[in-house]
Every structure is written in structure tokens, then in C-alpha cells.
PDB file of C-alpha atoms in Angstrom:
ATOM      1  CA  SER A   5      34.371  41.780 -37.537  1.00  0.00           C
ATOM      2  CA  VAL A   6      35.936  40.785 -34.248  1.00  0.00           C
ATOM      3  CA  VAL A   7      36.720  37.614 -35.519  1.00  0.00           C
ATOM      4  CA  ILE A   8      39.933  38.302 -37.292  1.00  0.00           C
ATOM      5  CA  PRO A   9      42.041  40.052 -34.675  1.00  0.00           C
ATOM      6  CA  THR A  10      40.511  37.772 -31.846  1.00  0.00           C
ATOM      7  CA  LEU A  11      42.067  34.913 -34.107  1.00  0.00           C
ATOM      8  CA  GLY A  12      45.411  36.711 -34.573  1.00  0.00           C
ATOM      9  CA  LEU A  13      45.737  37.313 -31.005  1.00  0.00           C
ATOM     10  CA  LEU A  14      44.925  33.763 -30.234  1.00  0.00           C
ATOM     11  CA  ALA A  15      47.716  32.565 -32.609  1.00  0.00           C
ATOM     12  CA  LEU A  16      49.874  35.034 -31.357  1.00  0.00           C
ATOM     13  CA  GLN A  17      49.614  33.821 -27.673  1.00  0.00           C
ATOM     14  CA  LEU A  18      49.913  30.089 -28.795  1.00  0.00           C
ATOM     15  CA  LEU A  19      52.885  30.867 -30.712  1.00  0.00           C
ATOM     16  CA  ILE A  20      54.313  32.357 -27.198  1.00  0.00           C
ATOM     17  CA  ASP A  21      52.991  29.536 -24.934  1.00  0.00           C
ATOM     18  CA  LEU A  22      54.752  26.742 -27.598  1.00  0.00           C
ATOM     19  CA  VAL A  23      58.021  28.536 -28.911  1.00  0.00           C
ATOM     20  CA  PRO A  24      60.343  28.953 -26.112  1.00  0.00           C
ATOM     21  CA  ARG A  25      62.361  31.683 -27.605  1.00  0.00           C
ATOM     22  CA  LEU A  26      59.155  33.651 -28.371  1.00  0.00           C
ATOM     23  CA  ALA A  27      58.235  32.918 -24.327  1.00  0.00           C
ATOM     24  CA  SER A  28      61.554  34.525 -23.251  1.00  0.00           C
ATOM     25  CA  ARG A  29      61.076  37.483 -25.387  1.00  0.00           C
ATOM     26  CA  TYR A  30      57.443  38.138 -25.020  1.00  0.00           C
ATOM     27  CA  GLY A  31      57.018  37.067 -21.631  1.00  0.00           C
ATOM     28  CA  ARG A  32      58.398  40.065 -20.178  1.00  0.00           C
ATOM     29  CA  TRP A  33      55.374  41.628 -20.988  1.00  0.00           C
ATOM     30  CA  GLU A  34      53.368  40.051 -18.274  1.00  0.00           C
ATOM     31  CA  GLU A  35      55.641  41.821 -15.750  1.00  0.00           C
ATOM     32  CA  THR A  36      56.112  45.073 -16.984  1.00  0.00           C
ATOM     33  CA  GLY A  37      52.499  45.508 -18.711  1.00  0.00           C
ATOM     34  CA  PRO A  38      49.735  48.103 -17.576  1.00  0.00           C
ATOM     35  CA  PHE A  39      48.212  44.982 -15.517  1.00  0.00           C
ATOM     36  CA  LYS A  40      51.417  43.801 -13.787  1.00  0.00           C
ATOM     37  CA  VAL A  41      50.767  39.992 -13.289  1.00  0.00           C
ATOM     38  CA  GLY A  42      54.150  39.304 -12.690  1.00  0.00           C
ATOM     39  CA  GLN A  43      53.590  41.269  -9.338  1.00  0.00           C
ATOM     40  CA  ALA A  44      50.349  39.959  -8.129  1.00  0.00           C
ATOM     41  CA  GLN A  45      50.547  38.587  -4.343  1.00  0.00           C
ATOM     42  CA  GLN A  46      49.586  35.195  -3.703  1.00  0.00           C
ATOM     43  CA  GLU A  47      46.374  34.809  -1.874  1.00  0.00           C
ATOM     44  CA  PRO A  48      46.455  32.335   0.677  1.00  0.00           C
ATOM     45  CA  ILE A  49      44.237  29.123  -0.551  1.00  0.00           C
ATOM     46  CA  PRO A  50      40.733  28.931   1.316  1.00  0.00           C
ATOM     47  CA  ASP A  51      39.651  25.828   3.569  1.00  0.00           C
ATOM     48  CA  GLN A  52      37.150  23.626   1.931  1.00  0.00           C
ATOM     49  CA  ALA A  53      34.218  25.057   4.494  1.00  0.00           C
ATOM     50  CA  SER A  54      34.842  28.702   3.564  1.00  0.00           C
ATOM     51  CA  GLN A  55      35.183  27.603  -0.269  1.00  0.00           C
ATOM     52  CA  GLY A  56      31.684  26.045   0.296  1.00  0.00           C
ATOM     53  CA  ARG A  57      30.210  28.848   1.797  1.00  0.00           C
ATOM     54  CA  ALA A  58      31.368  31.532  -0.797  1.00  0.00           C
ATOM     55  CA  GLU A  59      29.466  28.743  -3.468  1.00  0.00           C
ATOM     56  CA  LEU A  60      26.444  28.856  -1.266  1.00  0.00           C
ATOM     57  CA  ASN A  61      26.574  32.593  -1.236  1.00  0.00           C
ATOM     58  CA  VAL A  62      27.108  33.087  -5.265  1.00  0.00           C
ATOM     59  CA  PHE A  63      24.449  30.450  -5.723  1.00  0.00           C
ATOM     60  CA  PHE A  64      21.949  32.334  -3.603  1.00  0.00           C
ATOM     61  CA  TRP A  65      23.086  35.487  -5.327  1.00  0.00           C
ATOM     62  CA  ILE A  66      22.106  33.761  -8.863  1.00  0.00           C
ATOM     63  CA  LEU A  67      18.551  32.657  -7.256  1.00  0.00           C
ATOM     64  CA  LEU A  68      17.784  35.862  -6.154  1.00  0.00           C
ATOM     65  CA  MET A  69      18.362  37.409  -9.652  1.00  0.00           C
ATOM     66  CA  LEU A  70      16.372  34.751 -11.537  1.00  0.00           C
ATOM     67  CA  ALA A  71      13.648  35.319  -9.012  1.00  0.00           C
ATOM     68  CA  PHE A  72      13.963  38.919  -9.374  1.00  0.00           C
ATOM     69  CA  PHE A  73      13.571  38.456 -13.373  1.00  0.00           C
ATOM     70  CA  TYR A  74      10.420  36.158 -12.537  1.00  0.00           C
ATOM     71  CA  ALA A  75       8.785  38.171 -10.354  1.00  0.00           C
ATOM     72  CA  LEU A  76       9.637  41.741 -11.463  1.00  0.00           C
ATOM     73  CA  GLY A  77      10.335  41.936 -14.897  1.00  0.00           C
ATOM     74  CA  PHE A  78      13.747  42.610 -16.612  1.00  0.00           C
ATOM     75  CA  LEU A  79      13.847  46.282 -16.648  1.00  0.00           C
ATOM     76  CA  THR A  80      13.045  46.658 -12.902  1.00  0.00           C
ATOM     77  CA  ALA A  81      14.960  43.543 -11.604  1.00  0.00           C
ATOM     78  CA  VAL A  82      18.037  44.433 -13.205  1.00  0.00           C
ATOM     79  CA  PRO A  83      18.746  47.939 -11.618  1.00  0.00           C
ATOM     80  CA  LEU A  84      17.216  46.963  -8.283  1.00  0.00           C
ATOM     81  CA  PHE A  85      19.655  43.516  -8.111  1.00  0.00           C
ATOM     82  CA  THR A  86      22.298  45.806  -8.965  1.00  0.00           C
ATOM     83  CA  LEU A  87      21.581  47.776  -6.094  1.00  0.00           C
ATOM     84  CA  LEU A  88      21.184  45.323  -3.879  1.00  0.00           C
ATOM     85  CA  TYR A  89      24.291  43.050  -4.780  1.00  0.00           C
ATOM     86  CA  LEU A  90      26.726  46.258  -4.612  1.00  0.00           C
ATOM     87  CA  LYS A  91      25.084  47.645  -1.587  1.00  0.00           C
ATOM     88  CA  LEU A  92      25.005  44.302   0.678  1.00  0.00           C
ATOM     89  CA  ARG A  93      27.831  42.115  -0.847  1.00  0.00           C
ATOM     90  CA  SER A  94      30.060  44.608  -2.021  1.00  0.00           C
ATOM     91  CA  ARG A  95      29.380  46.784   0.403  1.00  0.00           C
ATOM     92  CA  GLU A  96      30.081  49.851  -1.959  1.00  0.00           C
ATOM     93  CA  ARG A  97      29.041  53.339  -0.730  1.00  0.00           C
ATOM     94  CA  TRP A  98      25.383  54.306  -1.640  1.00  0.00           C
ATOM     95  CA  PRO A  99      26.433  56.826  -4.506  1.00  0.00           C
ATOM     96  CA  LEU A 100      28.222  54.283  -6.364  1.00  0.00           C
ATOM     97  CA  SER A 101      25.611  51.722  -5.925  1.00  0.00           C
ATOM     98  CA  LEU A 102      22.894  54.145  -7.161  1.00  0.00           C
ATOM     99  CA  ALA A 103      24.664  55.241 -10.107  1.00  0.00           C
ATOM    100  CA  MET A 104      25.446  51.796 -11.470  1.00  0.00           C
ATOM    101  CA  ALA A 105      21.982  51.032 -10.734  1.00  0.00           C
ATOM    102  CA  ALA A 106      20.674  53.800 -12.671  1.00  0.00           C
ATOM    103  CA  GLY A 107      23.395  53.318 -15.415  1.00  0.00           C
ATOM    104  CA  ALA A 108      22.394  49.748 -16.137  1.00  0.00           C
ATOM    105  CA  TRP A 109      18.812  50.955 -16.167  1.00  0.00           C
ATOM    106  CA  GLY A 110      19.403  53.526 -18.417  1.00  0.00           C
ATOM    107  CA  PHE A 111      21.607  51.420 -20.743  1.00  0.00           C
ATOM    108  CA  LEU A 112      18.953  48.785 -20.759  1.00  0.00           C
ATOM    109  CA  TYR A 113      16.356  50.852 -21.692  1.00  0.00           C
ATOM    110  CA  GLY A 114      18.223  53.031 -23.689  1.00  0.00           C
ATOM    111  CA  VAL A 115      19.547  50.607 -26.184  1.00  0.00           C
ATOM    112  CA  PHE A 116      17.289  47.547 -25.841  1.00  0.00           C
ATOM    113  CA  VAL A 117      14.085  49.520 -25.795  1.00  0.00           C
ATOM    114  CA  LEU A 118      14.442  53.114 -27.166  1.00  0.00           C
ATOM    115  CA  ILE A 119      16.858  51.904 -30.146  1.00  0.00           C
ATOM    116  CA  LEU A 120      16.257  48.212 -31.034  1.00  0.00           C
ATOM    117  CA  ARG A 121      12.494  48.725 -29.809  1.00  0.00           C
ATOM    118  CA  THR A 122      12.981  45.129 -27.808  1.00  0.00           C
ATOM    119  CA  ARG A 123      10.018  43.886 -25.536  1.00  0.00           C
ATOM    120  CA  PHE A 124      11.241  42.537 -22.323  1.00  0.00           C
ATOM    121  CA  TYR A 125       9.459  40.138 -20.048  1.00  0.00           C
ATOM    122  CA  GLU A 126       7.276  42.066 -17.489  1.00  0.00           C
ATOM    123  CA  GLY A 127       7.107  40.335 -14.645  1.00  0.00           C
ATOM    124  CA  LEU A 128       4.484  38.400 -12.695  1.00  0.00           C
ATOM    125  CA  LEU A 129       4.208  41.157 -10.016  1.00  0.00           C
ATOM    126  CA  TRP A 130       3.221  43.707 -12.722  1.00  0.00           C
ATOM    127  CA  ALA A 131       1.002  41.620 -14.886  1.00  0.00           C
ATOM    128  CA  TRP A 132      -0.999  40.549 -11.433  1.00  0.00           C
ATOM    129  CA  LEU A 133      -1.234  44.369 -10.284  1.00  0.00           C
ATOM    130  CA  GLY A 134      -2.347  44.994 -13.584  1.00  0.00           C
ATOM    131  CA  LEU A 135       0.280  47.695 -14.568  1.00  0.00           C
TER     132      LEU A 135
END
């Protein structure tokens, strides 16, 4: 089970945070580890107006995803939303966007439909069209 290693790592992190001697000994991992946390550059703090626009943008994408789920069904909405988000919001190249969308669909279909025999919500559009 995943619970036991997670609790062990949680206890270790708690000890490192609470005991100063352990923090000085193991705290250097943050600066020399694979993620280079200590070398991260400080990003400027955005003003309130740009932060509000960013929150509205995220809210729009979440609403769009929910609308896609409702109208198109899960197996159609996931790759379509992935493609649109990667292309429009993240401005990724077409090959990467198409590969990620196809991979998302392949994973969902392979694991949940073929292996686990899960029936997903099919969406209003397909029911209305009779497909």
C-alpha cells in the first residue's frame, strides 16, 4: 500500500522541519537535489488586476471543460479539451498537442473502457443525434 511509505516520508519531513540540527543537515538537499529548489528565481508579484484576469481565465477553462463533459461526454471531451487547452492556452506546437490529446484518449479508453469495463457519460449531443 502507498500509505506506509507516505507516512514515513511525512514523519521524516516533520522531523526535519521541527529539529534545527536535522534541518541544517538535510536542508542542503533542497539546494543540490534534482529539482534545484534553492536556485529558483523569484518571480515578480503580479498586481491585483492581472491576478484577477488570471483567475477569470482559469475559471473560464474549468467552465469550458464542464460544458464539454455535459454536451459531448467524457471520452470525447477529454481529448478535445486537452487539444484546445494545449493549443490555445499553453501555445504548444501541433504535434505535441495532438499527441497529448491522443494519449489522454488512449489512456482513458484502454484503462477504463477495455480493462475496467467502465461506462462513461455519453453526453447530450450524442443522445440527441441518436449515436
